[in-house]
XYZ file of C-alpha atoms in Angstrom:
713
model
C 0.000 0.000 0.000
C 1.320 3.445 -0.942
C 1.407 5.973 1.921
C 3.306 9.124 0.938
C 5.508 10.660 3.631
C 5.119 7.725 6.059
C 8.869 7.287 6.526
C 9.441 10.971 7.288
C 6.544 10.981 9.737
C 7.896 7.952 11.632
C 11.365 9.501 11.767
C 9.978 12.808 13.062
C 7.976 11.046 15.810
C 11.033 9.009 16.827
C 13.198 12.132 17.153
C 10.564 13.880 19.290
C 10.352 10.827 21.561
C 14.148 10.709 21.965
C 14.265 14.399 22.851
C 11.471 13.928 25.374
C 13.302 11.003 27.004
C 16.531 13.028 27.099
C 14.751 15.911 28.872
C 13.094 13.580 31.407
C 16.374 11.723 32.129
C 18.362 14.966 32.053
C 21.076 13.149 30.046
C 22.190 13.570 26.387
C 23.361 9.930 26.231
C 20.317 8.558 24.438
C 20.246 11.259 21.700
C 23.986 10.824 21.228
C 23.483 7.081 20.887
C 20.852 7.764 18.235
C 23.198 10.212 16.467
C 25.944 7.594 16.586
C 23.612 5.122 14.896
C 22.818 7.616 12.135
C 26.538 8.329 11.706
C 27.234 4.582 11.522
C 24.669 4.241 8.751
C 26.230 7.119 6.798
C 29.739 5.716 7.225
C 28.618 2.285 6.054
C 26.753 3.741 3.087
C 29.720 5.899 2.010
C 32.468 3.529 3.169
C 34.070 3.008 -0.236
C 33.964 6.714 -1.065
C 35.654 7.516 2.278
C 38.301 4.848 1.763
C 39.054 5.856 -1.821
C 39.290 9.522 -0.855
C 42.046 8.665 1.628
C 43.740 5.649 0.032
C 43.370 6.272 -3.752
C 44.674 3.217 -5.713
C 44.900 1.151 -2.540
C 41.080 0.914 -2.539
C 41.402 -1.951 -5.050
C 42.789 -4.111 -2.237
C 39.369 -4.020 -0.557
C 37.958 -6.203 -3.302
C 39.402 -9.683 -3.022
C 39.682 -10.434 -6.750
C 42.101 -12.820 -8.421
C 42.264 -12.959 -12.233
C 43.929 -15.954 -13.853
C 44.333 -15.998 -17.668
C 43.660 -19.398 -19.238
C 45.865 -19.863 -22.315
C 44.766 -22.210 -25.109
C 46.807 -22.547 -28.317
C 48.996 -19.583 -27.404
C 46.089 -17.211 -26.795
C 44.220 -16.120 -23.675
C 40.993 -17.996 -24.341
C 39.184 -16.864 -21.196
C 39.721 -15.513 -17.702
C 39.235 -17.403 -14.448
C 38.056 -14.940 -11.798
C 37.988 -15.745 -8.096
C 35.827 -13.480 -5.939
C 36.029 -14.567 -2.291
C 34.681 -18.155 -2.371
C 33.151 -17.894 -5.838
C 34.763 -18.727 -9.173
C 33.623 -17.322 -12.519
C 34.749 -17.674 -16.121
C 34.796 -14.716 -18.500
C 35.379 -14.671 -22.290
C 35.537 -11.759 -24.729
C 34.170 -11.328 -28.239
C 35.004 -8.502 -30.639
C 32.728 -6.808 -33.157
C 34.436 -7.354 -36.498
C 31.679 -5.994 -38.747
C 28.143 -4.614 -38.703
C 25.386 -4.109 -41.213
C 24.030 -0.552 -41.463
C 21.065 0.112 -39.140
C 18.359 1.060 -41.624
C 15.939 2.635 -41.411
C 16.095 3.279 -37.656
C 19.319 3.676 -35.713
C 17.463 3.605 -32.393
C 15.629 0.363 -33.173
C 18.784 -1.385 -34.419
C 20.742 -0.216 -31.368
C 18.023 -1.388 -28.973
C 17.795 -4.806 -30.603
C 21.566 -5.326 -30.434
C 21.473 -4.701 -26.673
C 18.387 -6.876 -26.163
C 20.269 -9.740 -27.846
C 22.679 -9.780 -24.877
C 19.915 -10.785 -22.468
C 20.702 -14.391 -21.474
C 19.178 -15.812 -18.316
C 22.212 -17.968 -17.395
C 25.070 -15.469 -17.646
C 26.120 -11.901 -17.018
C 27.162 -9.884 -20.060
C 28.751 -6.525 -20.701
C 30.248 -4.233 -23.313
C 33.583 -2.468 -23.657
C 33.796 0.389 -26.167
C 37.293 1.785 -26.677
C 37.451 4.954 -28.766
C 40.758 5.238 -30.569
C 42.294 7.721 -32.977
C 40.388 7.354 -36.236
C 38.165 4.485 -35.101
C 36.935 2.330 -32.278
C 37.080 -1.183 -30.829
C 33.953 -2.766 -29.427
C 33.954 -5.897 -27.264
C 31.281 -8.002 -25.599
C 32.151 -10.046 -22.529
C 30.260 -13.003 -21.129
C 30.650 -14.220 -17.542
C 29.317 -17.501 -16.132
C 29.909 -19.725 -13.069
C 30.625 -22.741 -15.280
C 32.664 -23.209 -18.458
C 29.989 -25.304 -20.172
C 27.376 -22.655 -19.448
C 29.796 -20.042 -20.789
C 30.267 -21.863 -24.106
C 26.545 -22.420 -24.561
C 25.724 -18.802 -23.731
C 28.333 -17.465 -26.160
C 26.829 -19.582 -28.924
C 23.306 -18.374 -28.096
C 24.328 -14.707 -27.942
C 26.334 -15.040 -31.145
C 23.293 -16.309 -33.057
C 20.943 -13.762 -31.501
C 23.067 -10.704 -32.184
C 23.957 -11.916 -35.679
C 20.263 -11.679 -36.492
C 20.462 -7.915 -35.895
C 23.466 -7.329 -38.165
C 26.370 -7.618 -35.692
C 29.234 -10.004 -36.492
C 31.405 -11.330 -33.658
C 34.718 -13.147 -33.363
C 36.581 -14.561 -30.325
C 39.398 -12.370 -29.077
C 42.251 -12.491 -26.598
C 41.007 -11.077 -23.282
C 44.266 -9.164 -22.833
C 43.552 -7.241 -26.019
C 40.146 -6.153 -24.761
C 41.364 -5.133 -21.302
C 44.725 -3.582 -22.227
C 43.324 -0.055 -22.475
C 41.548 -0.276 -19.103
C 43.451 -2.478 -16.662
C 46.992 -1.324 -15.999
C 49.900 -3.180 -14.438
C 49.399 -4.214 -10.812
C 51.096 -2.333 -8.011
C 52.885 -3.463 -4.857
C 51.812 -1.177 -2.017
C 53.950 -0.522 0.992
C 52.808 -0.429 4.611
C 50.274 2.283 5.406
C 48.703 2.909 8.853
C 44.904 2.548 9.107
C 43.910 6.187 9.410
C 40.228 5.812 10.375
C 40.942 3.070 12.919
C 43.673 5.169 14.551
C 41.275 8.119 14.825
C 38.641 5.842 16.401
C 41.176 4.443 18.930
C 42.277 7.952 19.854
C 38.657 8.994 20.463
C 38.107 5.933 22.671
C 41.276 6.785 24.626
C 40.133 10.376 25.071
C 36.764 9.101 26.262
C 38.492 6.921 28.861
C 40.692 9.772 30.069
C 37.928 12.330 30.432
C 35.431 9.677 31.535
C 32.848 10.829 29.045
C 31.153 8.278 26.721
C 30.412 10.801 23.958
C 33.832 10.510 22.144
C 33.452 6.719 22.240
C 30.013 6.986 20.664
C 31.510 9.118 17.893
C 34.325 6.595 17.435
C 32.138 3.514 17.087
C 31.000 4.239 13.476
C 34.643 4.517 12.354
C 35.331 0.952 13.444
C 33.064 -0.149 10.578
C 35.989 0.693 8.279
C 38.529 -1.331 10.243
C 38.077 -4.669 8.367
C 38.604 -2.865 5.059
C 41.644 -0.998 6.353
C 43.218 -4.233 7.562
C 42.978 -5.553 3.985
C 44.762 -2.428 2.752
C 47.628 -2.417 5.270
C 49.930 -4.128 2.817
C 49.374 -6.036 -0.384
C 49.684 -6.214 -4.148
C 46.815 -5.130 -6.365
C 46.209 -7.497 -9.320
C 45.702 -4.409 -11.495
C 45.274 -0.648 -11.282
C 42.744 1.552 -13.055
C 42.070 5.214 -13.628
C 38.987 6.755 -11.983
C 35.897 6.529 -14.178
C 32.551 8.286 -13.922
C 29.363 6.286 -13.424
C 26.545 6.755 -15.958
C 22.789 6.481 -15.487
C 20.122 6.704 -18.174
C 17.352 9.256 -17.587
C 15.376 8.842 -20.808
C 11.928 7.312 -20.971
C 11.749 3.700 -22.138
C 10.131 4.485 -25.492
C 11.363 3.846 -29.026
C 11.125 7.535 -29.946
C 13.355 8.503 -27.026
C 15.734 5.685 -27.918
C 16.075 7.131 -31.426
C 16.946 10.570 -30.043
C 19.495 9.159 -27.596
C 21.091 6.938 -30.254
C 21.540 9.875 -32.648
C 22.941 12.098 -29.907
C 25.317 9.417 -28.657
C 26.482 8.717 -32.210
C 27.344 12.377 -32.684
C 29.419 12.136 -29.500
C 31.146 8.996 -30.752
C 32.106 10.717 -33.997
C 33.684 13.672 -32.211
C 35.132 12.246 -28.975
C 38.833 11.601 -28.674
C 40.436 8.593 -27.022
C 38.563 7.093 -24.102
C 36.282 4.230 -23.264
C 32.813 3.356 -22.080
C 32.145 0.096 -20.234
C 29.024 -1.488 -18.795
C 27.938 -4.595 -16.956
C 24.525 -5.960 -17.992
C 23.050 -8.437 -15.537
C 19.834 -9.935 -16.963
C 16.790 -9.441 -14.748
C 13.563 -11.364 -14.399
C 10.654 -9.448 -15.887
C 8.675 -10.309 -12.733
C 10.734 -7.752 -10.798
C 9.643 -4.898 -13.052
C 6.094 -6.200 -13.116
C 6.005 -6.065 -9.304
C 7.368 -2.517 -9.414
C 4.765 -1.625 -12.033
C 2.007 -2.868 -9.716
C 3.250 -0.536 -6.954
C 3.584 2.271 -9.524
C -0.083 1.845 -10.397
C -0.938 2.461 -6.735
C 1.103 5.676 -6.832
C -0.765 6.839 -9.938
C -4.096 6.076 -8.280
C -2.981 8.129 -5.269
C -2.021 10.930 -7.643
C -5.566 11.013 -8.980
C -6.785 11.411 -5.409
C -4.249 14.201 -4.863
C -2.299 12.506 -2.040
C 0.948 11.502 -3.782
C 4.286 13.249 -4.085
C 5.350 14.625 -7.438
C 8.738 12.853 -7.227
C 7.010 9.545 -6.621
C 4.717 10.157 -9.591
C 7.710 10.700 -11.899
C 9.378 7.528 -10.630
C 6.133 5.608 -11.119
C 5.805 6.826 -14.714
C 9.349 5.614 -15.439
C 8.541 2.169 -14.076
C 5.324 1.970 -16.074
C 7.265 3.047 -19.170
C 9.726 0.188 -18.620
C 6.853 -2.244 -18.143
C 5.262 -1.132 -21.427
C 8.635 -1.478 -23.171
C 8.822 -5.060 -21.932
C 5.463 -5.748 -23.558
C 6.931 -4.436 -26.841
C 9.905 -6.810 -26.664
C 12.545 -4.865 -24.719
C 14.883 -6.711 -22.339
C 15.505 -5.777 -18.651
C 18.982 -5.459 -17.125
C 20.663 -4.401 -13.919
C 23.159 -1.928 -15.351
C 26.456 -0.584 -14.099
C 27.969 1.770 -16.657
C 31.057 3.956 -16.413
C 33.479 5.725 -18.695
C 36.374 8.119 -18.963
C 35.520 11.753 -18.178
C 35.656 13.077 -21.760
C 33.356 10.377 -23.120
C 30.909 10.595 -20.222
C 30.618 14.393 -20.363
C 29.855 14.171 -24.073
C 27.169 11.574 -23.341
C 25.411 13.909 -20.927
C 23.862 15.704 -23.904
C 22.154 12.428 -24.876
C 19.957 12.196 -21.784
C 22.326 10.695 -19.237
C 23.287 11.722 -15.720
C 26.690 11.053 -14.204
C 28.068 10.359 -10.754
C 31.378 11.113 -9.104
C 34.706 9.688 -10.363
C 35.771 6.423 -8.763
C 38.123 3.538 -9.461
C 35.544 1.064 -8.246
C 33.213 2.136 -11.063
C 35.577 0.337 -13.426
C 35.604 -2.835 -11.325
C 31.818 -2.952 -11.216
C 31.278 -2.031 -14.872
C 33.711 -4.729 -16.020
C 31.802 -7.331 -14.068
C 34.800 -8.175 -11.901
C 32.672 -8.086 -8.765
C 29.086 -9.248 -8.170
C 26.471 -6.645 -9.065
C 24.583 -6.554 -5.716
C 27.710 -5.080 -4.128
C 27.305 -1.850 -6.087
C 24.590 0.515 -4.838
C 24.886 2.525 -8.073
C 23.439 -0.285 -10.203
C 20.321 0.779 -12.112
C 17.411 -1.223 -13.463
C 16.932 -0.361 -17.135
C 15.440 -1.868 -20.259
C 17.193 -2.132 -23.605
C 15.418 0.928 -25.081
C 17.198 3.009 -22.405
C 20.588 1.452 -23.171
C 21.023 2.305 -26.848
C 24.020 4.475 -25.968
C 25.912 1.210 -25.310
C 25.179 -0.320 -28.729
C 27.921 -0.993 -31.307
C 25.821 0.800 -33.930
C 26.338 4.061 -32.043
C 30.122 3.831 -32.167
C 30.654 2.990 -35.808
C 33.368 5.393 -36.914
C 34.549 4.492 -40.425
C 38.309 4.489 -40.667
C 40.327 5.398 -43.717
C 43.942 4.406 -44.030
C 47.062 5.838 -45.569
C 47.717 2.985 -47.979
C 50.326 3.271 -50.808
C 47.764 4.583 -53.320
C 45.507 6.389 -50.855
C 44.596 9.933 -51.928
C 44.268 12.444 -49.099
C 40.870 14.183 -49.122
C 40.767 16.189 -45.886
C 39.843 15.736 -42.258
C 36.798 14.367 -40.457
C 34.815 16.082 -37.751
C 38.085 16.479 -35.868
C 41.070 18.218 -37.373
C 43.363 15.325 -36.448
C 41.218 12.653 -38.159
C 42.584 12.272 -41.675
C 40.320 11.017 -44.466
C 41.827 9.084 -47.385
C 40.389 7.534 -50.527
C 42.211 4.189 -50.609
C 42.211 3.445 -54.334
C 44.291 0.304 -53.845
C 41.699 -1.131 -51.401
C 38.722 -0.642 -53.699
C 37.286 -3.712 -55.418
C 35.815 -1.357 -57.998
C 38.002 1.667 -58.671
C 35.380 3.671 -60.592
C 33.424 6.323 -58.705
C 31.645 9.645 -58.948
C 31.640 13.083 -57.370
C 28.322 14.948 -57.137
C 27.642 18.494 -56.042
C 25.471 21.464 -57.107
C 26.947 24.784 -58.181
C 28.984 26.422 -55.435
C 29.410 23.288 -53.331
C 33.135 22.909 -54.053
C 32.762 19.974 -56.457
C 35.225 21.173 -59.114
C 37.774 22.252 -56.503
C 37.556 18.820 -54.882
C 37.970 17.059 -58.245
C 41.071 19.122 -59.054
C 42.474 18.415 -55.583
C 42.008 14.667 -56.029
C 43.707 14.868 -59.439
C 46.758 16.650 -58.003
C 47.153 14.246 -55.095
C 46.581 11.198 -57.299
C 49.537 12.355 -59.393
C 51.663 12.412 -56.227
C 50.828 8.705 -55.777
C 52.081 7.799 -59.246
C 48.652 7.911 -60.894
C 48.356 9.882 -64.144
C 45.269 12.149 -64.096
C 43.428 12.697 -67.371
C 40.559 15.176 -67.617
C 37.748 15.178 -70.183
C 36.643 18.827 -70.235
C 33.664 19.701 -72.468
C 33.389 23.311 -71.297
C 37.071 24.322 -71.117
C 36.822 24.926 -67.378
C 40.081 23.102 -66.577
C 42.323 24.933 -69.073
C 43.697 27.491 -66.584
C 44.172 24.801 -63.968
C 46.146 22.598 -66.386
C 48.297 25.512 -67.584
C 49.101 26.481 -63.989
C 50.463 22.971 -63.333
C 52.225 22.599 -66.670
C 49.910 19.847 -67.877
C 49.299 19.374 -71.571
C 46.049 20.835 -72.935
C 44.663 19.309 -76.126
C 41.736 20.832 -78.018
C 40.332 17.831 -79.848
C 38.828 19.951 -82.629
C 42.190 21.555 -83.377
C 44.417 18.502 -82.695
C 42.187 15.757 -83.949
C 42.122 12.223 -82.624
C 43.314 9.362 -84.830
C 40.515 6.803 -85.319
C 42.626 4.151 -87.075
C 43.182 2.035 -83.909
C 39.415 1.901 -83.264
C 37.706 -1.334 -84.283
C 34.643 -1.349 -86.495
C 32.527 -2.691 -83.645
C 33.582 0.158 -81.350
C 32.932 2.659 -84.151
C 29.429 1.282 -84.561
C 28.817 1.687 -80.820
C 30.131 5.258 -80.943
C 27.950 6.109 -83.943
C 24.886 5.227 -81.874
C 25.395 8.568 -80.105
C 25.032 10.381 -83.462
C 22.866 8.150 -85.619
C 22.821 4.341 -85.594
C 24.310 2.683 -88.699
C 22.364 0.403 -90.969
C 23.808 -2.957 -92.005
C 24.885 -1.543 -95.384
C 26.635 1.381 -93.702
C 28.328 -0.969 -91.255
C 29.847 -3.087 -94.009
C 30.866 0.024 -95.950
C 32.673 1.361 -92.896
C 34.254 -2.051 -92.327
C 35.701 -2.143 -95.857
C 36.993 1.419 -95.455
C 38.695 0.585 -92.167
C 40.323 -2.472 -93.743
C 41.716 -0.151 -96.464
C 43.140 2.074 -93.711
C 40.993 5.109 -94.458
C 37.708 5.429 -92.615
C 36.719 8.521 -94.574
C 36.862 6.657 -97.891
C 33.533 5.111 -96.900
C 30.911 6.894 -98.926
C 28.247 7.101 -96.177
C 26.350 9.992 -94.648
C 27.283 8.876 -91.134
C 31.006 9.189 -91.779
C 30.503 12.610 -93.313
C 28.992 13.803 -90.038
C 32.332 13.376 -88.226
C 34.695 14.395 -91.060
C 35.228 17.947 -89.794
C 36.328 16.655 -86.398
C 38.486 13.614 -87.205
C 39.696 13.792 -90.820
C 43.068 15.425 -89.983
C 44.418 13.304 -87.086
C 47.468 14.531 -85.210
C 47.289 12.745 -81.864
C 46.785 9.126 -80.803
C 45.616 7.730 -77.499
C 48.625 5.409 -77.282
C 51.069 8.318 -77.584
C 49.240 10.236 -74.869
C 49.214 7.288 -72.448
C 52.794 6.225 -73.198
C 53.995 9.699 -72.207
C 52.743 9.140 -68.610
C 52.027 12.846 -68.391
C 48.815 14.448 -67.082
C 46.723 16.108 -69.765
C 43.339 17.724 -70.338
C 41.247 16.845 -73.375
C 39.020 19.800 -74.209
C 36.140 18.888 -76.483
C 36.290 22.081 -78.499
C 38.478 24.582 -80.361
C 40.354 27.800 -79.572
C 41.193 28.818 -83.165
C 38.886 31.818 -82.966
C 40.578 33.077 -79.793
C 37.726 31.927 -77.609
C 36.867 28.399 -76.566
C 34.118 26.905 -78.718
C 32.802 23.430 -77.820
C 31.990 20.836 -80.428
C 28.367 19.617 -80.771
C 27.086 17.380 -78.007
C 26.577 14.321 -80.189
C 30.165 14.609 -81.412
C 31.323 14.936 -77.777
C 29.626 11.649 -76.959
C 31.107 9.989 -80.048
C 34.567 11.253 -79.103
C 34.401 9.933 -75.559
C 33.132 6.564 -76.776
C 36.078 5.985 -79.150
C 38.477 7.408 -76.555
C 37.281 4.977 -73.874
C 37.516 2.084 -76.320
C 41.172 2.856 -77.049
C 41.994 3.372 -73.357
C 40.356 0.037 -72.529
C 42.347 -1.783 -75.216
C 45.582 -0.097 -74.098
C 45.380 -0.983 -70.400
C 44.179 -4.516 -71.138
C 47.074 -5.036 -73.527
C 49.491 -3.752 -70.869
C 47.978 -6.160 -68.346
C 47.641 -3.471 -65.691
C 45.945 -4.312 -62.397
C 46.833 -1.423 -60.095
C 45.430 1.939 -61.090
C 47.808 3.747 -63.439
C 45.439 6.308 -64.960
C 42.547 8.242 -63.414
C 40.100 9.622 -65.970
C 38.014 12.564 -64.726
C 34.921 13.173 -66.875
C 33.411 16.591 -66.187
C 29.805 17.438 -67.078
C 29.015 13.737 -66.724
C 25.356 14.299 -67.617
C 26.496 14.514 -71.244
C 28.028 11.027 -71.254
C 26.705 8.793 -68.503
C 23.385 7.873 -70.118
C 23.229 5.156 -72.826
C 22.366 6.194 -76.420
C 19.403 3.791 -76.496
C 17.433 1.877 -73.896
C 18.526 -1.415 -75.473
C 22.085 -1.121 -74.177
C 24.127 0.681 -71.519
C 26.843 3.305 -71.819
C 30.509 2.309 -72.066
C 31.154 3.995 -68.730
C 28.600 1.794 -66.978
C 29.941 -1.331 -68.704
C 33.434 -0.588 -67.404
C 32.106 -0.025 -63.895
C 30.303 -3.387 -64.008
C 32.879 -5.591 -65.723
C 36.298 -3.933 -65.739
C 36.430 -3.059 -62.064
C 40.186 -2.968 -61.561
C 42.219 -2.939 -64.743
C 44.558 0.023 -64.514
C 42.078 2.787 -65.357
C 39.805 4.478 -62.801
C 36.914 6.545 -64.124
C 35.590 9.449 -62.039
C 32.330 11.058 -63.123
C 31.750 14.667 -62.040
C 28.103 15.742 -62.024
C 25.802 18.382 -60.563
C 23.080 15.983 -59.468
C 22.504 12.288 -58.830
C 19.924 12.276 -61.615
C 22.614 13.228 -64.110
C 24.142 9.763 -63.682
C 23.079 6.339 -64.869
C 21.416 4.556 -61.887
C 23.197 1.341 -62.910
C 26.574 3.103 -62.694
C 25.661 4.469 -59.265
C 24.851 0.983 -57.990
C 28.104 -0.511 -59.257
C 30.479 2.367 -58.496
C 33.224 1.422 -56.048
C 33.077 4.773 -54.265
C 30.832 7.800 -54.215
C 31.222 11.302 -52.890
C 28.535 13.963 -52.419
C 29.235 17.591 -51.584
C 27.119 19.246 -48.900
C 24.248 21.432 -50.091
C 20.936 22.695 -48.710
C 18.714 22.016 -51.725
C 15.876 19.792 -50.394
C 15.612 17.559 -53.470
C 19.375 17.072 -53.608
C 19.465 16.240 -49.883
C 16.661 13.689 -50.320
C 18.557 12.007 -53.164
C 21.710 11.936 -51.021
C 19.768 10.317 -48.171
C 18.544 7.653 -50.599
C 21.937 6.849 -52.126
C 23.994 7.181 -48.926
C 21.533 5.901 -46.319
C 22.374 8.768 -43.974
C 21.648 8.703 -40.263
C 19.785 11.640 -38.656
C 22.953 13.230 -37.283
C 24.622 12.932 -40.713
C 21.608 14.553 -42.393
C 21.796 17.536 -40.046
C 25.529 17.890 -40.728
C 25.101 17.502 -44.506
C 22.133 19.745 -45.225
C 23.780 22.872 -43.786
C 25.398 23.331 -47.189
C 28.869 24.309 -45.973
C 31.178 24.613 -48.986
C 33.813 21.877 -49.064
C 31.899 19.552 -46.745
C 31.177 16.101 -48.180
C 30.110 12.516 -47.567
C 32.386 9.709 -48.765
C 31.105 6.161 -49.170
C 33.362 3.272 -50.188
C 31.995 0.073 -51.648
C 33.723 -2.246 -49.211
C 32.278 -0.490 -46.149
C 28.574 0.200 -45.538
C 29.182 3.436 -43.648
C 29.570 7.071 -44.576
C 32.719 9.029 -43.872
C 32.140 12.689 -43.008
C 34.881 14.835 -44.488
C 35.880 18.472 -44.623
C 37.836 18.734 -47.877
C 41.249 20.388 -47.598
C 41.819 21.666 -51.151
C 45.100 22.406 -52.840
C 45.672 26.120 -53.284
C 46.092 25.876 -57.048
C 42.856 23.870 -57.231
C 40.983 26.750 -55.611
C 42.480 29.596 -57.618
C 44.174 28.351 -60.797
C 46.424 31.081 -62.204
C-alpha cells in the first residue's frame, strides 16, 4: 500500500520521543546514541567513497579479486576470476563488422542490446574509442565453463540476427586499455581506525562516553583498512565516472538518444565506455509496475508526491517497453571523463569519479555489491550499442589519396584506391558546393601517388588549372584524334550517339577501315564526323605512353575563344576514346590503377544512347572493375548519372548542399543517419560525404583543397 511521507513521519515522531526522554532523564546519552547510529549508517553507506578519498589506488585491495588468464593454443581464451569463495569464467568477443542500421538507428541499437539478455550469464560491453576508429567488445561471464560456451553460442546467433558479427578475441587485447599493471603497495597505517582508537582513549581519560560513541562508526571501516595495510593489487585503473540513463523507455526517445550518442562517438577523442549488464527477471519490473499503479491512483486522489509520480511513470514506461519486446537489465555503466561528459547531452546523468566504477562495470565483482546499479530496459541502453560507435576508418595505404579531415582536425580522411574492389566512382555536387575544386584536388594528389590524371573537359573549365600545373592541354577539334586504332565494332557503338548505322553502312565502314581510311567510306554517317576527325594529329597510345597528365578539351580555340563541339560529337569522341583506353590498359595487363580519368559534365556522357544497351562507362564499372584505369564522373546531381553506374560504383562522394531535393537524393543513395543529415544539409562549402563500396558506412569529411585547385592562375 502506498502511503506518501510515512517514513518521514515515523522519523519525526522518533526524534521527538528521543528528545522527550533526554529531557526527562536529564542526560544527552540517548540522543547521542541515536546520532551515533545515524553516523554509523552514513559511514557504512559511504564507506568506499571515504576509503578511496584517503587511500586512492589502494582501494582496489578491498575487493578480493584474483584474475587468472587461461591460455589455449597460445592465446588467452578466457579468464578465471575468483571473488572470495566464488569462481567465474569470462570470455571476450570482438565486433568485427556490422550491417548498417536502416531505417532506424534507435531500433537497431536497442535490438543489439536486447540480444545480450541471457538468463544464465552476465554480459557486458567495452567500447574503446581510438584515434580514427573504435574497438567494441562483448564479454560473457558464467559460473561454469559449459554454461559459458553455450551462452556465447546463443548470444552469437541472436546478435547476428540484428546485423552484428562477432569473433573470439584475446582477453588481454580487450582489457589492455583499461586495466593497468598491478602495483605493490607498501605499509600504510589505518587512518580511520587510529582516529577511532584515539577517540576511545580520550573518552576513557575524560570519563565521558560521547567521544566513544563518535568513534564507534569509524570501526566499521577497520576490516577494510586491515585488507589495505599491505598487499599487491592485481591491477590498477584510472577513476571513471558512473553513468545512469534518464530517458523514458520508449522507441522515440531511444532514437533521439542513439543519434545524440552517435554524434558524440564521432567527435570524442580517445577514451572508453564500459558497462555490466546483468539480466533481470521481468517479474521484478512487473512487481514494481504494480506498486507504480498504486502511486498513480494516489495521484488522482491528490495525495501523492510529485517525485514519486515521476518515478512511477518511469517504471510503467519500462513495463510497457517489456510488452513491446525490450529486455531488462541491472546496469552498471562507467566511462572516462571526456566520453561521459559528451554523453550527458544524450539524456544521461553522471556520478562522481571512482576507481571502483571500473571494477563494477567490467563485471569483476558481483552486481549486488554496487549501490549505483540501475534497473533499465534495452530501449534506455542504446548508448551502449555498437551501432552508435561505428566510426569508419580510412587508411594511408600506398595509393591512398588524401581528401581532408573528419569532424576532428586530427582525423585524416583518405580515398584508398588500392583497397577498392571497384576503382570507378563519382563526385556529385550542385553549383557552389566545391565539387570542381575537390575534383582538381584529387587529381593533383593522385599524381603524387604515381597515378596519371586525365581530364575530359567539355566546357574548357580546366584549361587554366592545367596551364598552372604545366599539364598538356589538347583541343580535340584543333588537334584531332586518330581513329585508325578503333575497331569497327567500337565505331558502330560510338555512332549510336550520333545516328545508328544500318547494315549496309556498317559493311561500308568495315571495308573502309580495312583499307586504312575510314573517310573513304561513302556514307552519310562518316561525313557527319569528317570535320572533327579527318586530320588526325594525336593518338591515345602516344598520350598514355607519355605518362604525363593532360586535359582533353572537347572544343576549339582557333577563334581566340573556346568553342565546344556539338554534343553528339562529344559523346562519339568519348566513346572511341574509352575504347582505345580500354584496349591499351588490357594489352598492358595493368591491375593497379595507373590512370585516373576525370569526366566533367558527366550528364552529357553517362546515359546510354538507347534503352537497349548501356553506356561504355557503366559497362566498365560493371565488368572492368580494376584494370589500370579508374573513371571518375563529375556531375551536378545524382539524376545526371546512370542509376546502374551508381549501384556498381566502387566509391561515391557527395558535396554538402541545402537544396531539399538534392538532400533527399543523397539520403537515398547514402543511407544517412539523422545526425549525418543535419551535418550535410547545412550546405557548408567543401563539406562532403564519402562512401566506399567495401564499407557500408559514410565518412564525413571536410575537404582540404590544394591552393592551385581553388584559384588556378
